[in-house]
Tab-separated table of C-alpha atoms in Angstrom:
chain	number	residue	atom	x	y	z
S	1	UNK	CA	-94.780	42.702	14.588
S	2	UNK	CA	-97.225	45.560	13.948
S	3	UNK	CA	-96.383	49.257	13.985
S	4	UNK	CA	-97.756	49.858	17.490
S	5	UNK	CA	-95.508	47.152	18.957
S	6	UNK	CA	-92.497	48.604	17.158
S	7	UNK	CA	-93.330	52.113	18.383
S	8	UNK	CA	-93.732	50.882	21.965
S	9	UNK	CA	-90.323	49.192	21.873
S	10	UNK	CA	-88.695	52.354	20.515
S	11	UNK	CA	-90.429	54.442	23.202
S	12	UNK	CA	-89.061	52.164	25.941
S	13	UNK	CA	-85.552	52.532	24.516
S	14	UNK	CA	-85.977	56.313	24.445
S	15	UNK	CA	-87.137	56.265	28.063
S	16	UNK	CA	-84.061	54.261	29.000
S	17	UNK	CA	-81.431	56.191	26.991
S	18	UNK	CA	-83.028	59.634	26.851
S	19	UNK	CA	-84.627	61.629	24.053
S	20	UNK	CA	-81.428	63.333	22.908
S	21	UNK	CA	-80.186	63.827	19.378
S	22	UNK	CA	-76.642	63.405	20.719
S	23	UNK	CA	-77.483	59.847	21.757
S	24	UNK	CA	-78.540	58.817	18.249
S	25	UNK	CA	-75.881	56.126	17.725
S	26	UNK	CA	-76.592	54.600	21.140
S	27	UNK	CA	-80.325	54.619	20.391
S	28	UNK	CA	-79.733	52.921	17.034
S	29	UNK	CA	-77.555	50.288	18.690
S	30	UNK	CA	-80.291	49.467	21.193
S	31	UNK	CA	-82.955	49.370	18.481
S	32	UNK	CA	-80.873	46.952	16.408
S	33	UNK	CA	-80.214	44.815	19.487
S	34	UNK	CA	-83.942	44.706	20.191
S	35	UNK	CA	-85.111	43.838	16.647
S	36	UNK	CA	-81.986	42.259	15.190
S	37	UNK	CA	-81.895	45.019	12.576
S	38	UNK	CA	-83.244	48.563	11.996
S	39	UNK	CA	-86.879	48.304	10.825
S	40	UNK	CA	-88.022	51.279	8.730
S	41	UNK	CA	-91.081	51.950	10.968
S	42	UNK	CA	-88.760	52.129	13.987
S	43	UNK	CA	-86.556	54.688	12.219
S	44	UNK	CA	-89.568	56.775	11.232
S	45	UNK	CA	-90.931	56.761	14.787
S	46	UNK	CA	-87.494	57.615	16.189
S	47	UNK	CA	-87.274	60.572	13.805
S	48	UNK	CA	-90.643	61.893	14.999
S	49	UNK	CA	-89.702	61.517	18.676
S	50	UNK	CA	-86.322	63.237	18.188
S	51	UNK	CA	-87.723	65.930	15.908
S	52	UNK	CA	-85.247	65.255	13.091
S	53	UNK	CA	-85.709	64.247	9.425
S	54	UNK	CA	-85.618	60.531	8.613
S	55	UNK	CA	-82.864	61.312	6.098
S	56	UNK	CA	-80.612	62.543	8.911
S	57	UNK	CA	-80.910	59.242	10.786
S	58	UNK	CA	-80.306	57.293	7.568
S	59	UNK	CA	-77.219	59.419	6.968
S	60	UNK	CA	-75.856	58.307	10.342
S	61	UNK	CA	-76.545	54.568	10.269
S	62	UNK	CA	-75.618	54.139	6.593
S	63	UNK	CA	-72.090	55.341	7.442
S	64	UNK	CA	-71.475	52.389	9.786
S	65	UNK	CA	-71.253	48.861	8.374
S	66	UNK	CA	-72.357	47.435	11.751
S	67	UNK	CA	-75.934	48.692	11.290
S	68	UNK	CA	-78.325	46.498	9.290
S	69	UNK	CA	-81.599	47.354	7.576
S	70	UNK	CA	-82.657	43.749	6.888
S	71	UNK	CA	-83.255	40.832	9.274
S	72	UNK	CA	-80.350	38.426	9.641
S	73	UNK	CA	-80.127	34.772	10.568
S	74	UNK	CA	-79.729	33.368	14.053
S	75	UNK	CA	-76.045	32.883	13.181
S	76	UNK	CA	-74.716	36.012	11.451
S	77	UNK	CA	-71.432	35.277	9.670
S	78	UNK	CA	-69.026	38.122	8.896
S	79	UNK	CA	-66.180	37.328	6.519
S	80	UNK	CA	-63.268	39.742	6.784
S	81	UNK	CA	-62.164	41.096	3.404
S	82	UNK	CA	-59.612	43.570	4.740
S	83	UNK	CA	-56.275	43.676	2.943
S	84	UNK	CA	-54.554	41.052	5.108
S	85	UNK	CA	-57.497	38.637	4.872
S	86	UNK	CA	-57.978	39.319	1.167
S	87	UNK	CA	-54.415	38.288	0.312
S	88	UNK	CA	-54.699	35.266	2.636
S	89	UNK	CA	-57.722	33.796	0.886
S	90	UNK	CA	-60.900	35.537	2.075
S	91	UNK	CA	-62.410	35.024	-1.393
S	92	UNK	CA	-62.017	31.259	-0.954
S	93	UNK	CA	-63.822	31.469	2.399
S	94	UNK	CA	-66.721	33.383	0.838
S	95	UNK	CA	-66.853	30.873	-2.016
S	96	UNK	CA	-66.893	27.979	0.452
S	97	UNK	CA	-69.789	29.627	2.307
S	98	UNK	CA	-71.658	29.983	-0.971
S	99	UNK	CA	-71.126	26.273	-1.657
S	100	UNK	CA	-72.053	25.128	1.864
S	101	UNK	CA	-75.042	27.407	2.506
S	102	UNK	CA	-76.064	28.548	-0.960
S	103	UNK	CA	-75.949	32.208	0.083
S	104	UNK	CA	-73.583	35.126	-0.468
S	105	UNK	CA	-73.033	38.653	0.830
S	106	UNK	CA	-76.176	40.228	2.282
S	107	UNK	CA	-78.229	37.021	2.008
S	108	UNK	CA	-79.916	34.769	4.586
S	109	UNK	CA	-80.477	31.030	4.290
S	110	UNK	CA	-84.043	29.858	3.626
S	111	UNK	CA	-84.309	28.320	7.093
S	112	UNK	CA	-83.293	31.640	8.682
S	113	UNK	CA	-80.339	30.073	10.506
S	114	UNK	CA	-77.384	31.649	8.695
S	115	UNK	CA	-76.723	34.996	7.049
S	116	UNK	CA	-73.513	36.162	5.397
S	117	UNK	CA	-71.867	39.571	5.260
S	118	UNK	CA	-68.489	40.597	3.863
S	119	UNK	CA	-66.884	43.229	6.117
S	120	UNK	CA	-63.708	45.274	6.481
S	121	UNK	CA	-60.916	44.545	8.982
S	122	UNK	CA	-61.819	42.536	12.102
S	123	UNK	CA	-58.497	43.436	13.761
S	124	UNK	CA	-56.984	39.945	13.610
S	125	UNK	CA	-54.618	40.448	10.671
S	126	UNK	CA	-52.009	38.042	12.039
S	127	UNK	CA	-54.635	35.267	11.970
S	128	UNK	CA	-56.007	35.982	8.504
S	129	UNK	CA	-58.328	34.996	6.998
S	130	UNK	CA	-60.706	35.782	9.867
S	131	UNK	CA	-64.413	35.107	10.250
S	132	UNK	CA	-66.795	36.298	12.975
S	133	UNK	CA	-69.972	34.389	13.864
S	134	UNK	CA	-72.169	36.385	16.223
S	135	UNK	CA	-69.498	37.752	18.627
S	136	UNK	CA	-67.069	34.832	18.245
S	137	UNK	CA	-64.039	35.379	15.992
S	138	UNK	CA	-62.201	32.551	14.252
S	139	UNK	CA	-58.739	32.896	12.745
S	140	UNK	CA	-56.883	30.983	10.023
S	141	UNK	CA	-60.169	29.907	8.425
S	142	UNK	CA	-59.846	27.428	5.567
S	143	UNK	CA	-62.687	25.700	3.716
S	144	UNK	CA	-62.315	22.635	5.986
S	145	UNK	CA	-62.240	24.729	9.163
S	146	UNK	CA	-65.302	26.630	7.930
S	147	UNK	CA	-67.267	23.391	7.634
S	148	UNK	CA	-66.345	22.532	11.236
S	149	UNK	CA	-67.442	26.007	12.392
S	150	UNK	CA	-70.816	25.646	10.658
S	151	UNK	CA	-71.280	22.165	12.135
S	152	UNK	CA	-70.390	23.495	15.591
S	153	UNK	CA	-72.832	26.382	15.222
S	154	UNK	CA	-75.692	24.133	14.107
S	155	UNK	CA	-75.098	21.866	17.089
S	156	UNK	CA	-74.958	24.870	19.435
S	157	UNK	CA	-78.432	25.964	18.341
S	158	UNK	CA	-79.936	22.608	19.278
S	159	UNK	CA	-77.901	22.065	22.450
S	160	UNK	CA	-79.045	23.241	25.915
S	161	UNK	CA	-77.323	26.399	27.245
S	162	UNK	CA	-74.063	25.832	29.086
S	163	UNK	CA	-71.359	27.910	30.721
S	164	UNK	CA	-68.711	29.324	28.397
S	165	UNK	CA	-65.421	31.097	28.981
S	166	UNK	CA	-65.748	34.586	27.570
S	167	UNK	CA	-64.346	38.043	28.103
S	168	UNK	CA	-61.675	38.820	30.681
S	169	UNK	CA	-62.206	36.795	33.830
S	170	UNK	CA	-59.913	35.328	36.441
S	171	UNK	CA	-60.535	31.759	37.456
S	172	UNK	CA	-60.177	31.012	41.149
S	173	UNK	CA	-60.453	27.319	42.030
S	174	UNK	CA	-62.776	25.907	44.659
S	175	UNK	CA	-61.439	25.991	48.211
S	176	UNK	CA	-61.744	22.194	48.283
S	177	UNK	CA	-59.034	22.042	45.618
S	178	UNK	CA	-56.521	24.055	47.609
S	179	UNK	CA	-55.279	20.987	49.453
S	180	UNK	CA	-54.008	19.529	46.203
S	181	UNK	CA	-51.984	22.537	45.117
S	182	UNK	CA	-48.546	21.435	43.894
S	183	UNK	CA	-45.351	23.180	44.895
S	184	UNK	CA	-42.524	24.038	42.500
S	185	UNK	CA	-43.076	27.795	43.017
S	186	UNK	CA	-45.803	28.086	40.375
S	187	UNK	CA	-47.888	31.102	41.400
S	188	UNK	CA	-49.950	32.169	38.357
S	189	UNK	CA	-51.213	31.140	34.919
S	190	UNK	CA	-51.956	33.786	32.301
S	191	UNK	CA	-53.909	32.973	29.149
S	192	UNK	CA	-54.155	35.533	26.346
S	193	UNK	CA	-57.831	36.346	25.811
S	194	UNK	CA	-57.521	39.324	23.486
S	195	UNK	CA	-59.272	39.344	20.100
S	196	UNK	CA	-56.384	37.452	18.524
S	197	UNK	CA	-56.357	34.844	21.284
S	198	UNK	CA	-60.098	34.269	21.088
S	199	UNK	CA	-59.910	34.023	17.295
S	200	UNK	CA	-57.252	31.328	17.682
S	201	UNK	CA	-59.440	29.304	20.066
S	202	UNK	CA	-58.511	30.649	23.524
S	203	UNK	CA	-62.023	30.233	24.917
S	204	UNK	CA	-61.862	26.471	24.401
S	205	UNK	CA	-58.369	26.446	25.874
S	206	UNK	CA	-59.623	28.375	28.914
S	207	UNK	CA	-62.406	25.844	29.467
S	208	UNK	CA	-59.925	22.968	29.129
S	209	UNK	CA	-57.539	24.572	31.637
S	210	UNK	CA	-60.323	25.245	34.120
S	211	UNK	CA	-61.504	21.640	33.823
S	212	UNK	CA	-57.974	20.249	34.196
S	213	UNK	CA	-57.228	22.392	37.256
S	214	UNK	CA	-60.462	21.324	38.895
S	215	UNK	CA	-59.974	17.652	38.067
S	216	UNK	CA	-56.396	17.602	39.405
S	217	UNK	CA	-57.372	19.736	42.427
S	218	UNK	CA	-54.826	22.420	41.554
S	219	UNK	CA	-55.472	25.838	43.099
S	220	UNK	CA	-53.117	27.958	40.979
S	221	UNK	CA	-54.945	31.159	39.874
S	222	UNK	CA	-55.782	31.333	36.166
S	223	UNK	CA	-55.888	34.877	34.769
S	224	UNK	CA	-57.454	36.012	31.507
S	225	UNK	CA	-54.913	38.518	30.233
S	226	UNK	CA	-54.748	40.597	27.084
S	227	UNK	CA	-52.265	40.237	24.213
S	228	UNK	CA	-48.520	40.765	24.656
S	229	UNK	CA	-48.036	41.213	20.915
S	230	UNK	CA	-47.265	37.654	19.841
S	231	UNK	CA	-50.605	37.228	18.073
S	232	UNK	CA	-49.068	34.606	15.784
S	233	UNK	CA	-48.493	32.329	18.815
S	234	UNK	CA	-52.019	32.550	20.248
S	235	UNK	CA	-53.519	30.992	22.267
S	236	UNK	CA	-50.557	31.943	24.454
S	237	UNK	CA	-50.202	30.527	27.965
S	238	UNK	CA	-47.756	31.890	30.534
S	239	UNK	CA	-46.732	29.870	33.592
S	240	UNK	CA	-45.169	32.068	36.291
S	241	UNK	CA	-42.750	29.967	38.344
S	242	UNK	CA	-40.295	31.243	40.961
S	243	UNK	CA	-40.594	34.761	39.587
S	244	UNK	CA	-39.774	33.706	36.007
S	245	UNK	CA	-42.046	32.969	33.085
S	246	UNK	CA	-42.531	30.028	30.747
S	247	UNK	CA	-44.574	30.778	27.616
S	248	UNK	CA	-46.337	28.128	25.558
S	249	UNK	CA	-47.615	28.998	22.085
S	250	UNK	CA	-50.596	27.684	20.120
S	251	UNK	CA	-52.052	26.035	23.217
S	252	UNK	CA	-54.936	23.810	22.160
S	253	UNK	CA	-57.223	22.155	24.727
S	254	UNK	CA	-55.203	18.914	24.378
S	255	UNK	CA	-51.921	20.769	24.942
S	256	UNK	CA	-53.445	22.554	27.944
S	257	UNK	CA	-54.101	19.166	29.560
S	258	UNK	CA	-50.560	18.035	28.757
S	259	UNK	CA	-49.051	21.190	30.289
S	260	UNK	CA	-51.172	20.597	33.402
S	261	UNK	CA	-49.765	17.080	33.726
S	262	UNK	CA	-46.120	17.763	32.858
S	263	UNK	CA	-45.516	21.265	34.206
S	264	UNK	CA	-48.070	22.000	36.912
S	265	UNK	CA	-48.049	18.549	38.523
S	266	UNK	CA	-44.423	17.552	37.910
S	267	UNK	CA	-42.775	20.960	38.104
S	268	UNK	CA	-40.745	20.783	34.904
S	269	UNK	CA	-41.700	22.533	31.656
S	270	UNK	CA	-43.540	20.549	29.017
S	271	UNK	CA	-41.532	19.974	25.863
S	272	UNK	CA	-44.231	20.880	23.368
S	273	UNK	CA	-44.586	24.451	22.089
S	274	UNK	CA	-42.397	26.092	24.754
S	275	UNK	CA	-41.303	29.349	23.119
S	276	UNK	CA	-39.965	31.402	26.070
S	277	UNK	CA	-38.365	30.339	29.359
S	278	UNK	CA	-35.827	31.586	31.934
S	279	UNK	CA	-33.118	30.107	29.681
S	280	UNK	CA	-34.598	31.952	26.700
S	281	UNK	CA	-36.125	35.106	28.246
S	282	UNK	CA	-38.469	37.535	26.550
S	283	UNK	CA	-35.785	40.223	26.229
S	284	UNK	CA	-33.628	37.862	24.194
S	285	UNK	CA	-36.382	36.653	21.888
S	286	UNK	CA	-36.090	38.065	18.327
S	287	UNK	CA	-39.658	39.393	18.524
S	288	UNK	CA	-39.063	41.412	21.711
S	289	UNK	CA	-35.312	42.084	21.668
S	290	UNK	CA	-35.530	45.436	19.862
S	291	UNK	CA	-38.699	46.621	21.601
S	292	UNK	CA	-39.021	49.168	24.372
S	293	UNK	CA	-42.570	48.689	25.541
S	294	UNK	CA	-44.034	51.970	26.798
S	295	UNK	CA	-47.688	52.300	25.815
S	296	UNK	CA	-48.014	48.504	25.626
S	297	UNK	CA	-46.075	47.734	28.837
S	298	UNK	CA	-49.093	46.291	30.676
S	299	UNK	CA	-50.589	44.421	27.711
S	300	UNK	CA	-50.611	40.695	28.348
S	301	UNK	CA	-49.332	41.246	31.888
S	302	UNK	CA	-52.339	42.455	33.891
S	303	UNK	CA	-55.996	41.471	34.093
S	304	UNK	CA	-57.608	44.189	31.951
S	305	UNK	CA	-60.817	44.191	33.992
S	306	UNK	CA	-59.070	44.723	37.330
S	307	UNK	CA	-58.599	48.238	38.682
S	308	UNK	CA	-56.450	46.771	41.455
S	309	UNK	CA	-54.124	45.142	38.900
S	310	UNK	CA	-53.756	48.436	37.038
S	311	UNK	CA	-53.051	50.370	40.234
S	312	UNK	CA	-50.507	47.729	41.295
S	313	UNK	CA	-48.719	48.397	37.994
S	314	UNK	CA	-48.575	52.139	38.763
S	315	UNK	CA	-51.892	53.047	37.224
S	316	UNK	CA	-53.803	56.209	38.214
S	317	UNK	CA	-50.736	57.676	39.957
S	318	UNK	CA	-50.478	60.356	37.256
S	319	UNK	CA	-54.141	61.275	37.716
S	320	UNK	CA	-53.723	61.482	41.494
S	321	UNK	CA	-50.658	63.696	41.027
S	322	UNK	CA	-52.389	66.294	38.859
S	323	UNK	CA	-55.635	66.564	40.811
S	324	UNK	CA	-53.779	66.877	44.098
S	325	UNK	CA	-51.740	69.914	43.162
S	326	UNK	CA	-51.285	70.744	39.467
S	327	UNK	CA	-53.212	73.491	37.701
S	328	UNK	CA	-54.645	72.555	34.286
S	329	UNK	CA	-52.271	75.032	32.611
S	330	UNK	CA	-49.306	73.282	34.209
S	331	UNK	CA	-50.486	69.905	32.910
S	332	UNK	CA	-50.667	71.298	29.365
S	333	UNK	CA	-47.148	72.703	29.754
S	334	UNK	CA	-45.816	69.317	30.922
S	335	UNK	CA	-47.382	67.548	27.943
S	336	UNK	CA	-46.004	70.149	25.531
S	337	UNK	CA	-42.514	69.876	27.057
S	338	UNK	CA	-42.599	66.075	26.755
S	339	UNK	CA	-42.799	66.254	22.966
S	340	UNK	CA	-45.691	63.779	22.945
S	341	UNK	CA	-47.398	63.487	19.567
S	342	UNK	CA	-50.529	61.852	18.246
S	343	UNK	CA	-50.122	58.202	17.281
S	344	UNK	CA	-51.793	58.681	13.898
S	345	UNK	CA	-49.999	59.415	10.643
S	346	UNK	CA	-49.932	63.186	11.149
S	347	UNK	CA	-48.157	62.997	14.516
S	348	UNK	CA	-49.702	66.300	15.652
S	349	UNK	CA	-48.119	67.701	18.874
S	350	UNK	CA	-50.394	66.752	21.777
S	351	UNK	CA	-49.417	69.804	23.842
S	352	UNK	CA	-50.496	72.163	21.064
S	353	UNK	CA	-53.814	70.352	20.642
S	354	UNK	CA	-54.529	70.551	24.392
S	355	UNK	CA	-53.519	74.210	24.493
S	356	UNK	CA	-55.967	75.100	21.700
S	357	UNK	CA	-58.771	73.089	23.351
S	358	UNK	CA	-58.127	74.669	26.753
S	359	UNK	CA	-58.325	78.152	25.223
S	360	UNK	CA	-61.863	77.582	23.944
S	361	UNK	CA	-64.358	79.132	26.344
S	362	UNK	CA	-67.318	76.895	25.471
S	363	UNK	CA	-68.790	75.528	28.753
S	364	UNK	CA	-69.354	72.064	27.238
S	365	UNK	CA	-66.303	70.197	25.965
S	366	UNK	CA	-65.705	66.543	25.130
S	367	UNK	CA	-62.570	64.400	24.989
S	368	UNK	CA	-62.919	61.658	22.392
S	369	UNK	CA	-60.928	58.427	22.240
S	370	UNK	CA	-60.411	57.641	18.549
S	371	UNK	CA	-59.946	53.897	18.220
S	372	UNK	CA	-60.471	53.612	14.460
S	373	UNK	CA	-57.928	51.401	12.695
S	374	UNK	CA	-58.289	51.325	8.936
S	375	UNK	CA	-54.761	50.349	7.933
S	376	UNK	CA	-54.001	46.652	7.308
S	377	UNK	CA	-52.103	45.085	10.181
S	378	UNK	CA	-52.450	48.198	12.363
S	379	UNK	CA	-54.108	47.194	15.601
S	380	UNK	CA	-52.174	49.072	18.297
S	381	UNK	CA	-55.373	50.831	19.400
S	382	UNK	CA	-57.177	47.523	19.782
S	383	UNK	CA	-54.262	46.186	21.835
S	384	UNK	CA	-54.462	49.052	24.325
S	385	UNK	CA	-58.242	49.238	24.492
S	386	UNK	CA	-58.750	45.558	25.294
S	387	UNK	CA	-55.496	44.735	27.115
S	388	UNK	CA	-54.965	47.907	29.214
S	389	UNK	CA	-58.287	49.813	29.183
S	390	UNK	CA	-57.684	51.695	32.427
S	391	UNK	CA	-54.714	53.420	30.789
S	392	UNK	CA	-57.128	54.805	28.206
S	393	UNK	CA	-59.557	55.919	30.908
S	394	UNK	CA	-56.772	57.587	32.886
S	395	UNK	CA	-55.568	59.379	29.772
S	396	UNK	CA	-59.099	60.592	29.028
S	397	UNK	CA	-59.456	61.971	32.552
S	398	UNK	CA	-56.086	63.733	32.498
S	399	UNK	CA	-56.879	65.305	29.125
S	400	UNK	CA	-60.331	66.349	30.333
S	401	UNK	CA	-58.848	68.007	33.435
S	402	UNK	CA	-56.222	69.812	31.355
S	403	UNK	CA	-58.593	71.247	28.735
S	404	UNK	CA	-61.629	71.796	30.953
S	405	UNK	CA	-63.856	69.062	29.516
S	406	UNK	CA	-66.608	67.479	31.569
S	407	UNK	CA	-67.323	64.519	29.276
S	408	UNK	CA	-65.232	61.804	27.689
């Protein structure tokens, strides 16, 4: 691609995003998405258009490991070398990649199919060692599993496109299947589709469940939920029956078909991998018994993409309360009186922080959601962001109202 073509692409991105220095990271993300990496001519043209030195742009993108300055293969492999993955054998995974592909960190195979990068935490510590290929994360990766992943990825490149279960979606069966819906009081299926669930193979499990429900003409709704905290049991399937829940752990596609046969069609729980049931409820399970779930109360329970689900769980009531009759100063006072503190190591009083921000007279203020998690095994931010995102949005809006910010 010549310089004019590169410049034209950058200009189109600038037209779409806006020629603003404050949008630099977003512009860089779109440039990398367009080219697959950050070509030097594109950076130089961007610097001219924004009126900033090239060194300033380099200073920004070099801080983030996600930005690349060299082309990568069609299948970009990221091997997690965070603490949890390191102690679980990440070095062996990297060595196996070197043996299988003949390439190491920062290198691309001669055929341009695969490239390898060693990265920090992928947020799946309970499934270490973890590997990400494109946007698909795999957990518990051994040398043998790695070979299967590479084989699967090679086959995917040569296979025609097909539908795949991804993200948070709710599956609603065809109306033709409704006639075959079994009884037994089964009203809902929830499958954990958080990062940990996907890394453990939940997308394949989702496809298997959808296929089984369609084949057996079962019209029970299938919800893609977030993570309820039991990452070590993912993929985790919940069967809601007569107001109670049955949880199955490590649900493979084969087990999903078995659960469909034994539980959904016959009404009784399947014997394999049943970890929670009305006879052994969540509150009595050793993992949950000592927990009081406050921030994480909706995680694994609601469909993260559904505003209606969040509102049904009491979401946005706090926002409605403050905008219908509470002055910003009163909101700050309530937060201060609650004793709420930041969830980071410093535990700074939230009320004090909001009070200081509200006192600043600058007409342009921002509320920033900090979701960085650098500590091994610490992924509470990830849990909230992907399993209960509307709670984050509501919190941003309440904070913005209280301190007088117009952007979040």
